[in-house]
Amino acid sequence: GDSVTQMEGPVTLSEEAFLTINCTYTATGYPSLFWYVQYPGEGLQLLLKATKADDKGSNKGFEATYRKETTSFHLEKGSVQVSDSAVYFCALYMNRDDKIIFGKGTRLHILP
Amino acid sequence: GAGVSQSPRYKVAKRGQDVALRCDPISGHVSLFWYQQALGQGPEFLTYFQNEAQLDKSGLPSDRFFAERPEGSVSTLKIQRTQQEDSAVYLCASSLVGVSNEKLFFGSGTQLSVL
């Protein structure tokens, strides 16, 4: 079945470091791809999305590019802040199923 | 309120007890989803409503789990005869029309601990 695999955490970085969180997917067809973020004590929030190959989603300095050839949607940020500390979930959506499938999440710690 | 509201925030149950978890979606949202998030895992789909109709319940792990949304607004997830493996955070999400608009709004979840 359709699935999402993302790098295990926790990931610990210093403030202003470059961030990459890897995500790959398996799907029969052409899913939409998402990154959701869960800040401590809060619900999941949509961070960014891409709906077709080569699309780039971006928000709050984060970016991810939908790569069909490598079935990947890696999350990047050039300079992280302490406030970016959270759990990040890669996810996919297939129209035929009308539901979102999540990866296991990657916890990110940013040190001041 | 402006967001998806879930109650209670925390629930402790003895094994064998029945529990009921409530979700108040954003007003006017047609679609409502329940997810189960075990510790250290991503959310796993449980069930999906469009208005009062339960269109997909393929993710419910056993017949002890039951969900309803009788008037197409508030939803209740009921777990009968709770077991320790039911311990998890139960997340509710709503969207305006299905997931085809591709934006789900999540509540903060109910953390269920079964002792």
PDB file of C-alpha atoms in Angstrom:
ATOM      1  CA  GLY A   1       0.000   0.000   0.000  1.00  0.00           C
ATOM      2  CA  ASP A   2       0.875   3.657  -0.054  1.00  0.00           C
ATOM      3  CA  SER A   3       3.402   4.707   2.569  1.00  0.00           C
ATOM      4  CA  VAL A   4       5.798   7.406   3.705  1.00  0.00           C
ATOM      5  CA  THR A   5       9.270   6.892   5.154  1.00  0.00           C
ATOM      6  CA  GLN A   6      11.126   9.698   6.876  1.00  0.00           C
ATOM      7  CA  MET A   7      14.416   9.916   8.687  1.00  0.00           C
ATOM      8  CA  GLU A   8      14.368   8.969  12.327  1.00  0.00           C
ATOM      9  CA  GLY A   9      15.036  11.532  14.966  1.00  0.00           C
ATOM     10  CA  PRO A  10      15.752  13.209  17.092  1.00  0.00           C
ATOM     11  CA  VAL A  11      17.707  15.686  15.031  1.00  0.00           C
ATOM     12  CA  THR A  12      19.671  18.194  17.106  1.00  0.00           C
ATOM     13  CA  LEU A  13      21.146  21.306  15.507  1.00  0.00           C
ATOM     14  CA  SER A  14      22.540  24.620  16.615  1.00  0.00           C
ATOM     15  CA  GLU A  15      20.709  27.816  15.784  1.00  0.00           C
ATOM     16  CA  GLU A  16      21.407  29.093  12.245  1.00  0.00           C
ATOM     17  CA  ALA A  17      22.440  25.631  11.018  1.00  0.00           C
ATOM     18  CA  PHE A  18      21.172  24.169   7.736  1.00  0.00           C
ATOM     19  CA  LEU A  19      18.382  21.615   8.082  1.00  0.00           C
ATOM     20  CA  THR A  20      17.455  18.645   5.932  1.00  0.00           C
ATOM     21  CA  ILE A  21      14.856  16.062   6.919  1.00  0.00           C
ATOM     22  CA  ASN A  22      14.593  13.275   4.360  1.00  0.00           C
ATOM     23  CA  CYS A  23      11.266  11.872   3.188  1.00  0.00           C
ATOM     24  CA  THR A  24      10.513   9.262   0.549  1.00  0.00           C
ATOM     25  CA  TYR A  25       7.186   7.824  -0.467  1.00  0.00           C
ATOM     26  CA  THR A  26       5.667   4.756  -2.088  1.00  0.00           C
ATOM     27  CA  ALA A  27       2.443   5.195  -4.002  1.00  0.00           C
ATOM     28  CA  THR A  28       0.661   3.772  -7.020  1.00  0.00           C
ATOM     29  CA  GLY A  29      -0.157   6.937  -8.842  1.00  0.00           C
ATOM     30  CA  TYR A  30       0.663  10.574  -8.299  1.00  0.00           C
ATOM     31  CA  PRO A  31       0.050  11.726  -4.744  1.00  0.00           C
ATOM     32  CA  SER A  32       0.033  15.184  -3.292  1.00  0.00           C
ATOM     33  CA  LEU A  33       2.774  15.604  -0.699  1.00  0.00           C
ATOM     34  CA  PHE A  34       2.824  17.548   2.553  1.00  0.00           C
ATOM     35  CA  TRP A  35       4.879  18.498   5.523  1.00  0.00           C
ATOM     36  CA  TYR A  36       2.968  18.954   8.779  1.00  0.00           C
ATOM     37  CA  VAL A  37       4.485  20.345  11.976  1.00  0.00           C
ATOM     38  CA  GLN A  38       3.481  19.691  15.579  1.00  0.00           C
ATOM     39  CA  TYR A  39       4.708  22.217  18.125  1.00  0.00           C
ATOM     40  CA  PRO A  40       4.741  21.152  21.788  1.00  0.00           C
ATOM     41  CA  GLY A  41       1.224  21.004  23.199  1.00  0.00           C
ATOM     42  CA  GLU A  42      -0.419  21.919  19.897  1.00  0.00           C
ATOM     43  CA  GLY A  43      -2.218  20.118  17.085  1.00  0.00           C
ATOM     44  CA  LEU A  44      -0.658  19.298  13.745  1.00  0.00           C
ATOM     45  CA  GLN A  45      -0.462  22.203  11.319  1.00  0.00           C
ATOM     46  CA  LEU A  46       0.116  22.160   7.601  1.00  0.00           C
ATOM     47  CA  LEU A  47       3.566  23.601   6.921  1.00  0.00           C
ATOM     48  CA  LEU A  48       3.771  23.276   3.137  1.00  0.00           C
ATOM     49  CA  LYS A  49       2.561  21.162   0.247  1.00  0.00           C
ATOM     50  CA  ALA A  50       3.223  20.242  -3.387  1.00  0.00           C
ATOM     51  CA  THR A  51       0.654  18.722  -5.682  1.00  0.00           C
ATOM     52  CA  LYS A  52       2.674  17.615  -8.722  1.00  0.00           C
ATOM     53  CA  ALA A  53       6.150  16.680  -9.833  1.00  0.00           C
ATOM     54  CA  ASP A  54       8.777  19.451  -9.655  1.00  0.00           C
ATOM     55  CA  ASP A  55       6.493  21.678  -7.578  1.00  0.00           C
ATOM     56  CA  LYS A  56       8.228  23.408  -4.668  1.00  0.00           C
ATOM     57  CA  GLY A  57       6.297  24.086  -1.496  1.00  0.00           C
ATOM     58  CA  SER A  58       7.561  26.803   0.817  1.00  0.00           C
ATOM     59  CA  ASN A  59       6.538  28.474   4.062  1.00  0.00           C
ATOM     60  CA  LYS A  60       8.296  30.159   7.019  1.00  0.00           C
ATOM     61  CA  GLY A  61      11.690  29.664   5.351  1.00  0.00           C
ATOM     62  CA  PHE A  62      11.124  25.915   4.852  1.00  0.00           C
ATOM     63  CA  GLU A  63      11.137  24.392   1.370  1.00  0.00           C
ATOM     64  CA  ALA A  64      10.509  20.981  -0.166  1.00  0.00           C
ATOM     65  CA  THR A  65      10.553  19.923  -3.820  1.00  0.00           C
ATOM     66  CA  TYR A  66       8.412  17.079  -5.191  1.00  0.00           C
ATOM     67  CA  ARG A  67      10.879  14.757  -6.957  1.00  0.00           C
ATOM     68  CA  LYS A  68       9.058  12.071  -8.896  1.00  0.00           C
ATOM     69  CA  GLU A  69      12.241  10.416 -10.165  1.00  0.00           C
ATOM     70  CA  THR A  70      13.486   9.759  -6.645  1.00  0.00           C
ATOM     71  CA  THR A  71      10.004   9.624  -5.003  1.00  0.00           C
ATOM     72  CA  SER A  72      11.231  12.135  -2.453  1.00  0.00           C
ATOM     73  CA  PHE A  73      10.046  15.309  -0.723  1.00  0.00           C
ATOM     74  CA  HIS A  74      12.922  16.366   1.530  1.00  0.00           C
ATOM     75  CA  LEU A  75      12.354  19.288   3.896  1.00  0.00           C
ATOM     76  CA  GLU A  76      15.053  21.992   4.022  1.00  0.00           C
ATOM     77  CA  LYS A  77      15.690  25.268   5.795  1.00  0.00           C
ATOM     78  CA  GLY A  78      18.756  27.412   5.392  1.00  0.00           C
ATOM     79  CA  SER A  79      18.994  28.779   8.932  1.00  0.00           C
ATOM     80  CA  VAL A  80      16.984  27.207  11.735  1.00  0.00           C
ATOM     81  CA  GLN A  81      15.772  28.995  14.860  1.00  0.00           C
ATOM     82  CA  VAL A  82      15.045  27.743  18.370  1.00  0.00           C
ATOM     83  CA  SER A  83      11.350  28.285  17.630  1.00  0.00           C
ATOM     84  CA  ASP A  84      11.540  25.626  14.890  1.00  0.00           C
ATOM     85  CA  SER A  85      11.873  22.933  17.548  1.00  0.00           C
ATOM     86  CA  ALA A  86       8.940  20.601  16.908  1.00  0.00           C
ATOM     87  CA  VAL A  87       7.992  17.266  15.368  1.00  0.00           C
ATOM     88  CA  TYR A  88       7.789  17.249  11.570  1.00  0.00           C
ATOM     89  CA  PHE A  89       5.611  14.799   9.643  1.00  0.00           C
ATOM     90  CA  CYS A  90       5.860  14.015   5.958  1.00  0.00           C
ATOM     91  CA  ALA A  91       2.547  12.900   4.451  1.00  0.00           C
ATOM     92  CA  LEU A  92       0.865  11.974   1.197  1.00  0.00           C
ATOM     93  CA  TYR A  93      -2.660  12.201  -0.141  1.00  0.00           C
ATOM     94  CA  MET A  94      -4.197  10.051  -2.859  1.00  0.00           C
ATOM     95  CA  ASN A  95      -7.447  11.240  -4.368  1.00  0.00           C
ATOM     96  CA  ARG A  96      -8.851   7.718  -4.706  1.00  0.00           C
ATOM     97  CA  ASP A  97      -8.629   7.112  -0.936  1.00  0.00           C
ATOM     98  CA  ASP A  98      -9.463  10.648   0.202  1.00  0.00           C
ATOM     99  CA  LYS A  99      -7.287  10.417   3.292  1.00  0.00           C
ATOM    100  CA  ILE A 100      -3.810  11.496   4.330  1.00  0.00           C
ATOM    101  CA  ILE A 101      -1.099   8.958   5.202  1.00  0.00           C
ATOM    102  CA  PHE A 102       1.594  10.161   7.585  1.00  0.00           C
ATOM    103  CA  GLY A 103       5.187   9.187   8.207  1.00  0.00           C
ATOM    104  CA  LYS A 104       6.364   8.446  11.742  1.00  0.00           C
ATOM    105  CA  GLY A 105       7.613  11.948  12.378  1.00  0.00           C
ATOM    106  CA  THR A 106      11.033  13.471  13.054  1.00  0.00           C
ATOM    107  CA  ARG A 107      11.655  15.367  16.273  1.00  0.00           C
ATOM    108  CA  LEU A 108      13.840  18.451  15.795  1.00  0.00           C
ATOM    109  CA  HIS A 109      15.717  20.151  18.650  1.00  0.00           C
ATOM    110  CA  ILE A 110      17.386  23.492  17.981  1.00  0.00           C
ATOM    111  CA  LEU A 111      19.955  24.615  20.543  1.00  0.00           C
ATOM    112  CA  PRO A 112      20.560  28.337  21.160  1.00  0.00           C
TER     113      PRO A 112
ATOM    114  CA  GLY B   1     -14.085  28.666  18.922  1.00  0.00           C
ATOM    115  CA  ALA B   2     -11.971  29.118  15.843  1.00  0.00           C
ATOM    116  CA  GLY B   3     -10.261  25.729  15.849  1.00  0.00           C
ATOM    117  CA  VAL B   4     -11.001  22.026  16.269  1.00  0.00           C
ATOM    118  CA  SER B   5     -11.719  21.301  19.914  1.00  0.00           C
ATOM    119  CA  GLN B   6     -11.244  17.919  21.562  1.00  0.00           C
ATOM    120  CA  SER B   7     -12.199  16.800  25.041  1.00  0.00           C
ATOM    121  CA  PRO B   8     -11.068  15.600  27.425  1.00  0.00           C
ATOM    122  CA  ARG B   9      -7.460  16.602  26.940  1.00  0.00           C
ATOM    123  CA  TYR B  10      -6.323  13.640  29.053  1.00  0.00           C
ATOM    124  CA  LYS B  11      -8.164  10.459  29.979  1.00  0.00           C
ATOM    125  CA  VAL B  12      -7.008   7.700  32.268  1.00  0.00           C
ATOM    126  CA  ALA B  13      -9.021   4.489  32.157  1.00  0.00           C
ATOM    127  CA  LYS B  14      -8.754   1.164  33.869  1.00  0.00           C
ATOM    128  CA  ARG B  15      -8.503  -1.801  31.548  1.00  0.00           C
ATOM    129  CA  GLY B  16     -11.989  -2.944  30.632  1.00  0.00           C
ATOM    130  CA  GLN B  17     -13.635   0.460  31.029  1.00  0.00           C
ATOM    131  CA  ASP B  18     -15.512   2.167  28.209  1.00  0.00           C
ATOM    132  CA  VAL B  19     -14.403   5.665  27.140  1.00  0.00           C
ATOM    133  CA  ALA B  20     -15.918   8.362  24.934  1.00  0.00           C
ATOM    134  CA  LEU B  21     -13.811  11.023  23.235  1.00  0.00           C
ATOM    135  CA  ARG B  22     -15.402  14.137  21.813  1.00  0.00           C
ATOM    136  CA  CYS B  23     -14.517  16.260  18.820  1.00  0.00           C
ATOM    137  CA  ASP B  24     -15.981  19.662  17.913  1.00  0.00           C
ATOM    138  CA  PRO B  25     -14.896  20.476  14.352  1.00  0.00           C
ATOM    139  CA  ILE B  26     -14.642  23.931  12.882  1.00  0.00           C
ATOM    140  CA  SER B  27     -18.119  25.255  12.210  1.00  0.00           C
ATOM    141  CA  GLY B  28     -19.248  24.488   8.681  1.00  0.00           C
ATOM    142  CA  HIS B  29     -16.611  21.846   8.016  1.00  0.00           C
ATOM    143  CA  VAL B  30     -18.165  18.944   6.162  1.00  0.00           C
ATOM    144  CA  SER B  31     -15.454  16.338   6.656  1.00  0.00           C
ATOM    145  CA  LEU B  32     -14.179  14.920   9.914  1.00  0.00           C
ATOM    146  CA  PHE B  33     -11.367  12.447  10.485  1.00  0.00           C
ATOM    147  CA  TRP B  34     -10.161  10.466  13.478  1.00  0.00           C
ATOM    148  CA  TYR B  35      -6.524   9.395  13.762  1.00  0.00           C
ATOM    149  CA  GLN B  36      -4.678   7.369  16.392  1.00  0.00           C
ATOM    150  CA  GLN B  37      -1.113   8.395  17.247  1.00  0.00           C
ATOM    151  CA  ALA B  38       0.894   5.958  19.330  1.00  0.00           C
ATOM    152  CA  LEU B  39       3.952   7.197  21.191  1.00  0.00           C
ATOM    153  CA  GLY B  40       6.769   7.973  18.773  1.00  0.00           C
ATOM    154  CA  GLN B  41       4.644   7.185  15.715  1.00  0.00           C
ATOM    155  CA  GLY B  42       2.820   9.151  13.078  1.00  0.00           C
ATOM    156  CA  PRO B  43      -0.957   9.485  13.070  1.00  0.00           C
ATOM    157  CA  GLU B  44      -2.768   6.391  11.760  1.00  0.00           C
ATOM    158  CA  PHE B  45      -6.130   6.810  10.039  1.00  0.00           C
ATOM    159  CA  LEU B  46      -9.139   5.419  11.898  1.00  0.00           C
ATOM    160  CA  THR B  47     -12.306   6.703  10.255  1.00  0.00           C
ATOM    161  CA  TYR B  48     -13.818   9.459   8.103  1.00  0.00           C
ATOM    162  CA  PHE B  49     -17.190  11.211   8.043  1.00  0.00           C
ATOM    163  CA  GLN B  50     -18.730  13.440   5.455  1.00  0.00           C
ATOM    164  CA  ASN B  51     -21.525  15.226   7.276  1.00  0.00           C
ATOM    165  CA  GLU B  52     -23.254  12.473   9.266  1.00  0.00           C
ATOM    166  CA  ALA B  53     -22.251   9.675   6.907  1.00  0.00           C
ATOM    167  CA  GLN B  54     -19.348   7.473   7.898  1.00  0.00           C
ATOM    168  CA  LEU B  55     -17.687   6.904   4.528  1.00  0.00           C
ATOM    169  CA  ASP B  56     -14.635   4.973   5.636  1.00  0.00           C
ATOM    170  CA  LYS B  57     -14.025   3.042   8.822  1.00  0.00           C
ATOM    171  CA  SER B  58     -11.318   0.788   7.484  1.00  0.00           C
ATOM    172  CA  GLY B  59      -8.779   1.977  10.050  1.00  0.00           C
ATOM    173  CA  LEU B  60     -10.737   1.064  13.175  1.00  0.00           C
ATOM    174  CA  PRO B  61      -8.574  -1.620  14.803  1.00  0.00           C
ATOM    175  CA  SER B  62     -11.386  -3.740  16.234  1.00  0.00           C
ATOM    176  CA  ASP B  63     -15.119  -3.857  16.813  1.00  0.00           C
ATOM    177  CA  ARG B  64     -14.482  -2.288  20.227  1.00  0.00           C
ATOM    178  CA  PHE B  65     -14.014   1.017  18.412  1.00  0.00           C
ATOM    179  CA  PHE B  66     -17.082   2.918  17.294  1.00  0.00           C
ATOM    180  CA  ALA B  67     -17.484   6.450  15.971  1.00  0.00           C
ATOM    181  CA  GLU B  68     -20.544   8.547  15.289  1.00  0.00           C
ATOM    182  CA  ARG B  69     -21.472  11.999  14.076  1.00  0.00           C
ATOM    183  CA  PRO B  70     -25.266  11.984  14.271  1.00  0.00           C
ATOM    184  CA  GLU B  71     -25.985  15.586  13.301  1.00  0.00           C
ATOM    185  CA  GLY B  72     -23.031  16.140  11.019  1.00  0.00           C
ATOM    186  CA  SER B  73     -21.155  18.316  13.480  1.00  0.00           C
ATOM    187  CA  VAL B  74     -19.819  16.989  16.804  1.00  0.00           C
ATOM    188  CA  SER B  75     -18.319  13.513  16.667  1.00  0.00           C
ATOM    189  CA  THR B  76     -17.697  10.951  19.387  1.00  0.00           C
ATOM    190  CA  LEU B  77     -15.177   8.127  19.273  1.00  0.00           C
ATOM    191  CA  LYS B  78     -16.113   5.367  21.693  1.00  0.00           C
ATOM    192  CA  ILE B  79     -13.817   2.588  22.800  1.00  0.00           C
ATOM    193  CA  GLN B  80     -15.383  -0.303  24.663  1.00  0.00           C
ATOM    194  CA  ARG B  81     -13.560  -2.586  27.082  1.00  0.00           C
ATOM    195  CA  THR B  82     -10.323  -0.626  26.759  1.00  0.00           C
ATOM    196  CA  GLN B  83      -7.039  -2.509  26.530  1.00  0.00           C
ATOM    197  CA  GLN B  84      -3.506  -1.303  27.271  1.00  0.00           C
ATOM    198  CA  GLU B  85      -2.689  -1.264  23.560  1.00  0.00           C
ATOM    199  CA  ASP B  86      -5.389   1.393  23.101  1.00  0.00           C
ATOM    200  CA  SER B  87      -3.160   3.891  24.931  1.00  0.00           C
ATOM    201  CA  ALA B  88      -2.396   6.638  22.421  1.00  0.00           C
ATOM    202  CA  VAL B  89      -3.256  10.188  21.446  1.00  0.00           C
ATOM    203  CA  TYR B  90      -6.504  10.335  19.490  1.00  0.00           C
ATOM    204  CA  LEU B  91      -6.546  13.165  16.984  1.00  0.00           C
ATOM    205  CA  CYS B  92      -9.545  14.694  15.298  1.00  0.00           C
ATOM    206  CA  ALA B  93      -9.281  16.763  12.126  1.00  0.00           C
ATOM    207  CA  SER B  94     -11.792  18.564   9.975  1.00  0.00           C
ATOM    208  CA  SER B  95     -11.813  20.080   6.526  1.00  0.00           C
ATOM    209  CA  LEU B  96     -14.216  22.163   4.526  1.00  0.00           C
ATOM    210  CA  VAL B  97     -14.941  19.592   1.824  1.00  0.00           C
ATOM    211  CA  GLY B  98     -13.173  16.240   1.951  1.00  0.00           C
ATOM    212  CA  VAL B  99      -9.424  16.210   1.663  1.00  0.00           C
ATOM    213  CA  SER B 100      -9.566  17.325  -1.933  1.00  0.00           C
ATOM    214  CA  ASN B 101      -8.943  20.847  -0.718  1.00  0.00           C
ATOM    215  CA  GLU B 102      -5.946  19.222   0.924  1.00  0.00           C
ATOM    216  CA  LYS B 103      -5.975  21.099   4.160  1.00  0.00           C
ATOM    217  CA  LEU B 104      -6.859  19.409   7.385  1.00  0.00           C
ATOM    218  CA  PHE B 105      -7.241  21.324  10.636  1.00  0.00           C
ATOM    219  CA  PHE B 106      -6.246  19.245  13.642  1.00  0.00           C
ATOM    220  CA  GLY B 107      -7.283  19.420  17.260  1.00  0.00           C
ATOM    221  CA  SER B 108      -4.743  19.058  20.069  1.00  0.00           C
ATOM    222  CA  GLY B 109      -5.852  15.495  20.687  1.00  0.00           C
ATOM    223  CA  THR B 110      -6.999  13.398  23.629  1.00  0.00           C
ATOM    224  CA  GLN B 111      -4.244  11.456  25.356  1.00  0.00           C
ATOM    225  CA  LEU B 112      -5.689   8.141  26.522  1.00  0.00           C
ATOM    226  CA  SER B 113      -3.812   6.063  29.064  1.00  0.00           C
ATOM    227  CA  VAL B 114      -5.177   2.613  29.872  1.00  0.00           C
ATOM    228  CA  LEU B 115      -3.829   1.138  33.088  1.00  0.00           C
TER     229      LEU B 115
END
